[in-house]
Amino acid sequence: MRAAGLEKFHTPLVVEEVEIEEPRAGEVLVRLAASGVCRSDLHVQEERSPVGHVPMVLGHEGAGFVEQVGPGVGGVAPGDPVVIALYGPCGTCDDCRAGDIADCWSQTRQNNALGLMPDGSTRLSLRGQPVRPMVGSGSLAEYSVVREAQVVKIHPEIPLEAACLAGCGVTTGIGAALNIARVELGSSVAVLGCGGVGLNVVQGARIAGARRILALDTQSSKLDLAANLGATDGILIGPETDPVEEIQRRVPGGVDYAFEVIGRPQVVRQAFESTRAGGTAVMVGSPPAGESIPIDGRLLFSDRRLLGCTGGGNIPQRDVPRIMDLYRRGELKLEELIGQRLELDDVNRAFEALVEGELARSVVQI
Ligand SMILES: [Zn+2]
Ligand SMILES: [Zn+2]
């Protein structure tokens, strides 16, 4: 099959023939129809991600059709439209069995994050060498073999180019607002960074009934999108602008919830400092490993909370159908997030767009 492979870090992706094996027990072969390209893909290419490993097939925001199932697969059948979720819980560890599925950190899920099956194998190879699919998904390809826990069946009427966004960006953003912060009706929210994930934090806050949603970004085009998705205030950040001052000027005393959706320690600090006493800041972005976040202890003492967030506390079988229902009822916008549609051969243009930072999402049609 053809796939967008990263053979060496810091080099463009190469669309080439990659060998793919049949699904084994508990696994599903998916024929991809669409895949979003996310900033985490860029982080792998730039050798800045703990889940990166070369050679690797990138992509982790895919939707397509089940082509074939391995022995013991009961939840999906050939022909079913599915989204490939960011992670699949193991289902058997103490956390999973206690219902704490989002916090499963079993060997199975750790391997999943590193692009390996539970036994450490992969179903992909290139010239005889094993190739890992990014986070077990590798959706910038014609096919992917994934564990059954990583696929979620969706309604056949949902366009797959919109559905694929539930693989990462939408689920993470909506989940940060609904699962992690648990934004309350009538509250005030600030979103620092309105890329593909941040725009979905805006949508999540709107769905939760936030009264005031402040969107902050360095690009006015992102603020226009944020306004379309529910932001009540757009704040353009220039080199001289202090986000904390801008937020506090609009919501004196600070906001109930602030979200950092960039992955920079300084911005996490700004998000934290823009909350009111008793408020909640959520770090949705992923800062480089080993970097510390400078927090004034006195501010934390004032009953503020700073929360981490991996993929929006997402439980695939609960959250993907919920997102699809919100979309079908018109409460969640997905098409509006797609800035450009590309062929697989032009996949590197999606990475260029990420570097430029102007589009919410590029979707590759496969
Ligand atoms: Zn992602
Ligand atoms: Zn588990």
Tab-separated table of C-alpha atoms and ligand atoms in Angstrom:
chain	number	residue	atom	x	y	z
A	1	MET	CA	0.000	0.000	0.000
A	2	ARG	CA	1.025	3.629	-0.341
A	3	ALA	CA	1.844	5.533	2.805
A	4	ALA	CA	3.445	8.819	3.878
A	5	GLY	CA	6.570	7.653	5.639
A	6	LEU	CA	9.122	9.553	7.656
A	7	GLU	CA	12.410	7.793	7.004
A	8	LYS	CA	14.652	10.293	8.800
A	9	PHE	CA	13.851	13.096	11.215
A	10	HIS	CA	14.018	16.647	9.784
A	11	THR	CA	13.310	15.431	6.231
A	12	PRO	CA	10.117	15.670	4.151
A	13	LEU	CA	7.711	12.738	4.168
A	14	VAL	CA	8.081	10.248	1.326
A	15	VAL	CA	4.944	8.727	-0.190
A	16	GLU	CA	6.047	5.184	-0.966
A	17	GLU	CA	5.066	1.514	-1.013
A	18	VAL	CA	4.927	0.049	2.499
A	19	GLU	CA	4.194	-3.627	3.174
A	20	ILE	CA	1.158	-4.274	5.385
A	21	GLU	CA	0.225	-7.595	6.966
A	22	GLU	CA	-3.253	-8.994	7.541
A	23	PRO	CA	-4.939	-8.252	10.871
A	24	ARG	CA	-4.223	-10.782	13.609
A	25	ALA	CA	-6.534	-11.714	16.523
A	26	GLY	CA	-8.332	-8.662	17.925
A	27	GLU	CA	-7.124	-6.427	15.093
A	28	VAL	CA	-8.887	-4.580	12.298
A	29	LEU	CA	-7.679	-3.583	8.826
A	30	VAL	CA	-9.027	-0.116	7.962
A	31	ARG	CA	-9.026	1.357	4.447
A	32	LEU	CA	-8.460	5.055	5.092
A	33	ALA	CA	-10.600	7.670	3.346
A	34	ALA	CA	-9.371	10.839	5.055
A	35	SER	CA	-6.767	11.942	7.556
A	36	GLY	CA	-6.174	15.249	9.269
A	37	VAL	CA	-2.637	16.491	9.814
A	38	CYS	CA	-1.977	17.662	13.352
A	39	ARG	CA	0.810	19.622	15.018
A	40	SER	CA	1.926	16.417	16.766
A	41	ASP	CA	2.775	14.986	13.322
A	42	LEU	CA	5.033	17.982	12.781
A	43	HIS	CA	6.591	17.435	16.216
A	44	VAL	CA	7.516	13.884	15.204
A	45	GLN	CA	9.074	15.137	11.963
A	46	GLU	CA	11.044	17.743	13.930
A	47	GLU	CA	12.255	15.093	16.394
A	48	ARG	CA	10.477	16.819	19.249
A	49	SER	CA	7.999	14.083	20.178
A	50	PRO	CA	8.424	11.195	22.617
A	51	VAL	CA	6.252	9.038	20.325
A	52	GLY	CA	8.440	9.618	17.266
A	53	HIS	CA	10.551	6.768	15.932
A	54	VAL	CA	11.855	6.310	12.385
A	55	PRO	CA	10.874	4.853	10.061
A	56	MET	CA	7.302	5.791	10.877
A	57	VAL	CA	4.063	6.236	8.955
A	58	LEU	CA	2.682	9.537	10.245
A	59	GLY	CA	-0.940	10.549	10.781
A	60	HIS	CA	-3.235	9.912	13.744
A	61	GLU	CA	-6.512	11.545	12.695
A	62	GLY	CA	-8.010	9.008	10.338
A	63	ALA	CA	-11.406	7.770	9.235
A	64	GLY	CA	-12.260	5.077	6.732
A	65	PHE	CA	-13.968	1.735	6.272
A	66	VAL	CA	-13.297	-1.613	7.878
A	67	GLU	CA	-11.785	-3.802	5.166
A	68	GLN	CA	-11.071	-6.978	7.113
A	69	VAL	CA	-11.218	-8.168	10.723
A	70	GLY	CA	-8.975	-10.601	12.550
A	71	PRO	CA	-10.209	-13.534	14.656
A	72	GLY	CA	-12.233	-12.558	17.733
A	73	VAL	CA	-13.279	-9.095	16.529
A	74	GLY	CA	-16.977	-8.646	17.323
A	75	GLY	CA	-17.624	-4.905	17.486
A	76	VAL	CA	-17.088	-3.998	13.826
A	77	ALA	CA	-17.484	-5.761	10.480
A	78	PRO	CA	-16.191	-5.177	6.937
A	79	GLY	CA	-17.833	-2.130	5.378
A	80	ASP	CA	-18.422	-0.260	8.656
A	81	PRO	CA	-17.363	3.408	8.603
A	82	VAL	CA	-14.993	4.044	11.513
A	83	VAL	CA	-12.833	6.679	13.147
A	84	ILE	CA	-9.411	5.578	14.385
A	85	ALA	CA	-9.160	6.968	17.910
A	86	LEU	CA	-6.028	8.479	19.392
A	87	TYR	CA	-5.557	5.670	21.899
A	88	GLY	CA	-7.256	2.390	22.598
A	89	PRO	CA	-7.498	1.351	26.249
A	90	CYS	CA	-6.255	-2.143	27.088
A	91	GLY	CA	-9.533	-3.147	28.760
A	92	THR	CA	-7.872	-5.482	31.256
A	93	CYS	CA	-5.694	-3.395	33.625
A	94	ASP	CA	-6.934	-2.288	37.067
A	95	ASP	CA	-7.717	1.242	35.783
A	96	CYS	CA	-9.742	-0.053	32.836
A	97	ARG	CA	-11.607	-2.546	35.004
A	98	ALA	CA	-12.410	0.187	37.526
A	99	GLY	CA	-13.893	2.302	34.713
A	100	ASP	CA	-10.993	4.760	34.771
A	101	ILE	CA	-10.374	4.072	31.094
A	102	ALA	CA	-8.897	7.445	30.127
A	103	ASP	CA	-6.078	6.883	32.619
A	104	CYS	CA	-5.137	3.406	31.366
A	105	TRP	CA	-1.353	3.425	31.225
A	106	SER	CA	-0.843	-0.290	30.781
A	107	GLN	CA	1.972	-1.743	28.695
A	108	THR	CA	-0.599	-2.184	25.902
A	109	ARG	CA	-1.407	1.509	25.847
A	110	GLN	CA	2.216	2.567	26.233
A	111	ASN	CA	3.102	0.373	23.262
A	112	ASN	CA	0.111	1.847	21.421
A	113	ALA	CA	1.513	5.354	21.965
A	114	LEU	CA	4.868	4.208	20.579
A	115	GLY	CA	3.276	2.642	17.500
A	116	LEU	CA	3.606	-0.970	18.611
A	117	MET	CA	1.138	-3.788	19.143
A	118	PRO	CA	0.902	-5.184	22.729
A	119	ASP	CA	3.616	-7.772	21.942
A	120	GLY	CA	5.949	-5.112	20.527
A	121	SER	CA	5.403	-6.015	16.865
A	122	THR	CA	4.123	-3.882	13.997
A	123	ARG	CA	2.150	-4.847	10.901
A	124	LEU	CA	4.122	-2.520	8.623
A	125	SER	CA	7.493	-2.913	6.986
A	126	LEU	CA	9.629	-1.096	4.461
A	127	ARG	CA	12.292	-3.041	2.533
A	128	GLY	CA	12.204	-5.704	5.244
A	129	GLN	CA	12.583	-3.249	8.130
A	130	PRO	CA	9.717	-2.820	10.645
A	131	VAL	CA	7.858	0.495	10.372
A	132	ARG	CA	5.777	1.937	13.197
A	133	PRO	CA	2.425	3.646	12.624
A	134	MET	CA	2.305	6.860	14.668
A	135	VAL	CA	0.391	6.202	17.949
A	136	GLY	CA	-0.801	2.915	16.493
A	137	SER	CA	-2.767	4.812	13.849
A	138	GLY	CA	-0.486	5.817	10.934
A	139	SER	CA	-3.453	7.276	9.108
A	140	LEU	CA	-1.563	9.057	6.301
A	141	ALA	CA	-1.725	5.817	4.355
A	142	GLU	CA	-4.109	3.769	2.280
A	143	TYR	CA	-4.520	1.175	5.039
A	144	SER	CA	-3.849	0.706	8.728
A	145	VAL	CA	-4.063	-2.323	11.032
A	146	VAL	CA	-5.237	-1.255	14.488
A	147	ARG	CA	-6.458	-2.958	17.641
A	148	GLU	CA	-10.248	-3.190	17.827
A	149	ALA	CA	-10.203	-0.892	20.910
A	150	GLN	CA	-8.838	1.870	18.701
A	151	VAL	CA	-11.699	1.940	16.179
A	152	VAL	CA	-15.116	3.471	16.747
A	153	LYS	CA	-18.003	2.813	14.392
A	154	ILE	CA	-19.796	5.954	13.239
A	155	HIS	CA	-23.061	6.810	11.486
A	156	PRO	CA	-22.789	6.195	7.713
A	157	GLU	CA	-24.158	9.646	6.870
A	158	ILE	CA	-21.211	11.487	8.416
A	159	PRO	CA	-18.664	12.646	5.818
A	160	LEU	CA	-15.373	10.931	6.622
A	161	GLU	CA	-13.320	14.068	5.927
A	162	ALA	CA	-15.159	15.683	8.848
A	163	ALA	CA	-15.292	12.546	11.010
A	164	CYS	CA	-11.522	12.016	10.872
A	165	LEU	CA	-10.997	15.180	12.928
A	166	ALA	CA	-12.483	13.302	15.897
A	167	GLY	CA	-9.333	11.168	15.832
A	168	CYS	CA	-7.323	13.823	17.661
A	169	GLY	CA	-7.951	17.572	17.431
A	170	VAL	CA	-11.689	17.711	18.040
A	171	THR	CA	-11.713	15.025	20.735
A	172	THR	CA	-8.798	16.641	22.550
A	173	GLY	CA	-10.272	20.154	22.443
A	174	ILE	CA	-13.845	19.216	23.317
A	175	GLY	CA	-12.585	16.795	25.970
A	176	ALA	CA	-10.346	19.436	27.568
A	177	ALA	CA	-13.436	21.607	28.119
A	178	LEU	CA	-15.993	18.903	28.969
A	179	ASN	CA	-13.996	16.048	30.545
A	180	ILE	CA	-10.991	17.740	32.132
A	181	ALA	CA	-12.081	21.277	33.136
A	182	ARG	CA	-15.804	20.420	33.245
A	183	VAL	CA	-16.717	23.968	32.189
A	184	GLU	CA	-19.921	25.086	33.920
A	185	LEU	CA	-22.948	26.856	32.524
A	186	GLY	CA	-22.571	30.646	32.631
A	187	SER	CA	-18.839	30.609	33.255
A	188	SER	CA	-16.004	32.625	31.672
A	189	VAL	CA	-13.312	30.954	29.596
A	190	ALA	CA	-10.050	32.032	27.940
A	191	VAL	CA	-8.400	29.953	25.216
A	192	LEU	CA	-4.735	30.781	24.596
A	193	GLY	CA	-3.907	29.451	21.131
A	194	CYS	CA	-6.624	28.845	18.544
A	195	GLY	CA	-5.183	26.185	16.250
A	196	GLY	CA	-6.958	22.937	15.409
A	197	VAL	CA	-7.248	21.934	19.075
A	198	GLY	CA	-7.830	25.388	20.599
A	199	LEU	CA	-10.753	26.069	18.260
A	200	ASN	CA	-12.364	22.931	19.633
A	201	VAL	CA	-11.827	24.077	23.194
A	202	VAL	CA	-13.829	27.156	22.084
A	203	GLN	CA	-16.560	24.865	20.730
A	204	GLY	CA	-16.508	22.724	23.882
A	205	ALA	CA	-16.892	25.816	26.064
A	206	ARG	CA	-19.832	26.998	23.937
A	207	ILE	CA	-21.505	23.572	24.140
A	208	ALA	CA	-21.025	23.633	27.942
A	209	GLY	CA	-22.880	26.978	28.021
A	210	ALA	CA	-20.012	29.333	28.891
A	211	ARG	CA	-21.230	32.926	28.910
A	212	ARG	CA	-17.937	34.544	27.924
A	213	ILE	CA	-15.345	32.869	25.690
A	214	LEU	CA	-12.139	34.825	25.060
A	215	ALA	CA	-10.043	33.571	22.139
A	216	LEU	CA	-6.370	34.600	21.929
A	217	ASP	CA	-4.059	34.066	18.989
A	218	THR	CA	-1.304	35.780	17.029
A	219	GLN	CA	-3.226	35.349	13.735
A	220	SER	CA	-6.402	37.286	13.022
A	221	SER	CA	-7.654	34.532	10.668
A	222	LYS	CA	-7.754	32.139	13.650
A	223	LEU	CA	-9.726	34.683	15.663
A	224	ASP	CA	-12.266	34.955	12.845
A	225	LEU	CA	-12.673	31.178	12.942
A	226	ALA	CA	-12.954	31.238	16.726
A	227	ALA	CA	-15.728	33.846	16.499
A	228	ASN	CA	-17.566	31.596	14.048
A	229	LEU	CA	-17.265	28.696	16.493
A	230	GLY	CA	-18.528	30.552	19.556
A	231	ALA	CA	-15.871	32.926	20.912
A	232	THR	CA	-17.413	36.139	22.277
A	233	ASP	CA	-14.117	38.091	22.286
A	234	GLY	CA	-11.107	37.838	19.982
A	235	ILE	CA	-7.766	39.094	21.311
A	236	LEU	CA	-4.985	39.491	18.765
A	237	ILE	CA	-1.637	38.883	20.434
A	238	GLY	CA	1.287	40.958	19.165
A	239	PRO	CA	4.841	41.196	20.517
A	240	GLU	CA	3.782	43.972	22.909
A	241	THR	CA	0.505	42.447	24.112
A	242	ASP	CA	0.241	40.959	27.591
A	243	PRO	CA	-2.416	38.215	27.406
A	244	VAL	CA	-2.992	38.259	31.175
A	245	GLU	CA	-3.712	42.002	31.162
A	246	GLU	CA	-6.006	41.683	28.132
A	247	ILE	CA	-7.994	38.893	29.779
A	248	GLN	CA	-8.223	40.624	33.161
A	249	ARG	CA	-9.318	43.870	31.501
A	250	ARG	CA	-12.281	42.065	29.927
A	251	VAL	CA	-13.096	39.830	32.887
A	252	PRO	CA	-11.990	41.703	36.038
A	253	GLY	CA	-10.555	39.340	38.629
A	254	GLY	CA	-9.852	36.689	36.010
A	255	VAL	CA	-11.671	33.941	34.170
A	256	ASP	CA	-13.154	30.767	35.641
A	257	TYR	CA	-11.235	28.596	33.176
A	258	ALA	CA	-8.142	29.209	31.055
A	259	PHE	CA	-6.725	26.776	28.516
A	260	GLU	CA	-3.181	26.735	27.186
A	261	VAL	CA	-3.262	25.106	23.751
A	262	ILE	CA	0.221	25.766	22.415
A	263	GLY	CA	2.694	23.805	24.535
A	264	ARG	CA	4.890	26.669	25.818
A	265	PRO	CA	5.688	26.889	29.538
A	266	GLN	CA	5.452	30.717	29.462
A	267	VAL	CA	1.944	30.513	28.005
A	268	VAL	CA	0.931	27.943	30.639
A	269	ARG	CA	2.000	30.513	33.222
A	270	GLN	CA	-0.045	33.211	31.480
A	271	ALA	CA	-3.101	30.941	31.365
A	272	PHE	CA	-2.705	30.189	35.076
A	273	GLU	CA	-2.287	33.875	35.958
A	274	SER	CA	-5.390	34.849	34.019
A	275	THR	CA	-7.716	32.707	36.176
A	276	ARG	CA	-9.665	34.118	39.115
A	277	ALA	CA	-8.998	32.878	42.659
A	278	GLY	CA	-10.509	29.396	42.717
A	279	GLY	CA	-10.241	29.168	38.923
A	280	THR	CA	-8.897	26.353	36.785
A	281	ALA	CA	-6.117	26.386	34.195
A	282	VAL	CA	-5.672	23.425	31.861
A	283	MET	CA	-2.458	22.717	29.975
A	284	VAL	CA	-3.720	21.146	26.738
A	285	GLY	CA	-0.550	21.803	24.756
A	286	SER	CA	2.398	19.504	25.200
A	287	PRO	CA	5.558	21.337	26.342
A	288	PRO	CA	8.993	19.921	25.532
A	289	ALA	CA	10.101	17.193	27.949
A	290	GLY	CA	12.188	18.423	30.874
A	291	GLU	CA	10.905	22.017	30.774
A	292	SER	CA	9.545	23.503	33.995
A	293	ILE	CA	6.516	25.730	34.314
A	294	PRO	CA	7.128	28.869	36.386
A	295	ILE	CA	4.155	29.331	38.702
A	296	ASP	CA	3.817	31.901	41.495
A	297	GLY	CA	3.155	29.763	44.572
A	298	ARG	CA	0.967	32.482	46.086
A	299	LEU	CA	-1.434	32.275	43.143
A	300	LEU	CA	-1.707	28.499	43.448
A	301	PHE	CA	-2.325	28.953	47.166
A	302	SER	CA	-5.486	30.943	46.271
A	303	ASP	CA	-7.388	27.717	45.508
A	304	ARG	CA	-6.438	27.757	41.832
A	305	ARG	CA	-6.024	24.482	40.015
A	306	LEU	CA	-3.587	23.660	37.220
A	307	LEU	CA	-4.539	20.498	35.365
A	308	GLY	CA	-2.794	18.341	32.808
A	309	CYS	CA	-4.649	16.852	29.878
A	310	THR	CA	-3.657	13.994	27.595
A	311	GLY	CA	-5.909	13.864	24.554
A	312	GLY	CA	-8.831	15.464	26.421
A	313	GLY	CA	-9.436	12.604	28.860
A	314	ASN	CA	-10.908	10.783	25.928
A	315	ILE	CA	-12.652	7.422	26.118
A	316	PRO	CA	-13.010	6.541	22.425
A	317	GLN	CA	-16.218	4.487	22.639
A	318	ARG	CA	-17.920	7.220	24.693
A	319	ASP	CA	-16.517	10.431	23.247
A	320	VAL	CA	-16.353	9.796	19.486
A	321	PRO	CA	-20.099	8.902	19.248
A	322	ARG	CA	-20.917	11.911	21.454
A	323	ILE	CA	-18.954	14.198	19.126
A	324	MET	CA	-20.640	12.688	16.069
A	325	ASP	CA	-24.092	13.244	17.616
A	326	LEU	CA	-23.261	16.880	18.392
A	327	TYR	CA	-22.138	17.291	14.777
A	328	ARG	CA	-25.293	15.717	13.340
A	329	ARG	CA	-27.440	18.025	15.476
A	330	GLY	CA	-25.503	21.035	14.194
A	331	GLU	CA	-24.090	21.893	17.630
A	332	LEU	CA	-20.516	21.106	16.657
A	333	LYS	CA	-18.911	22.467	13.496
A	334	LEU	CA	-16.374	20.306	11.698
A	335	GLU	CA	-16.237	21.386	8.027
A	336	GLU	CA	-15.417	24.920	9.180
A	337	LEU	CA	-12.170	23.588	10.658
A	338	ILE	CA	-10.878	22.302	7.322
A	339	GLY	CA	-8.585	24.920	5.827
A	340	GLN	CA	-7.399	22.871	2.856
A	341	ARG	CA	-7.950	19.462	1.262
A	342	LEU	CA	-4.997	17.651	-0.263
A	343	GLU	CA	-4.048	14.432	-2.042
A	344	LEU	CA	-1.680	12.039	-0.276
A	345	ASP	CA	1.095	12.957	-2.754
A	346	ASP	CA	0.895	16.577	-1.575
A	347	VAL	CA	1.096	15.679	2.116
A	348	ASN	CA	4.182	17.834	2.693
A	349	ARG	CA	2.107	20.927	1.911
A	350	ALA	CA	0.070	20.166	5.033
A	351	PHE	CA	3.284	20.260	7.079
A	352	GLU	CA	4.272	23.566	5.484
A	353	ALA	CA	0.860	24.960	6.473
A	354	LEU	CA	1.484	23.876	10.075
A	355	VAL	CA	4.809	25.722	10.111
A	356	GLU	CA	3.107	28.842	8.718
A	357	GLY	CA	0.349	28.388	11.304
A	358	GLU	CA	-2.513	30.011	9.415
A	359	LEU	CA	-4.896	27.108	8.788
A	360	ALA	CA	-6.916	25.227	11.366
A	361	ARG	CA	-6.560	21.849	9.684
A	362	SER	CA	-5.370	20.278	6.476
A	363	VAL	CA	-7.227	17.107	5.519
A	364	VAL	CA	-5.655	14.560	3.210
A	365	GLN	CA	-8.162	12.693	1.064
A	366	ILE	CA	-6.924	9.185	0.470
B	1	ZN	ZN	-2.936	15.202	17.096
B	2	ZN	ZN	-6.087	-0.505	30.713
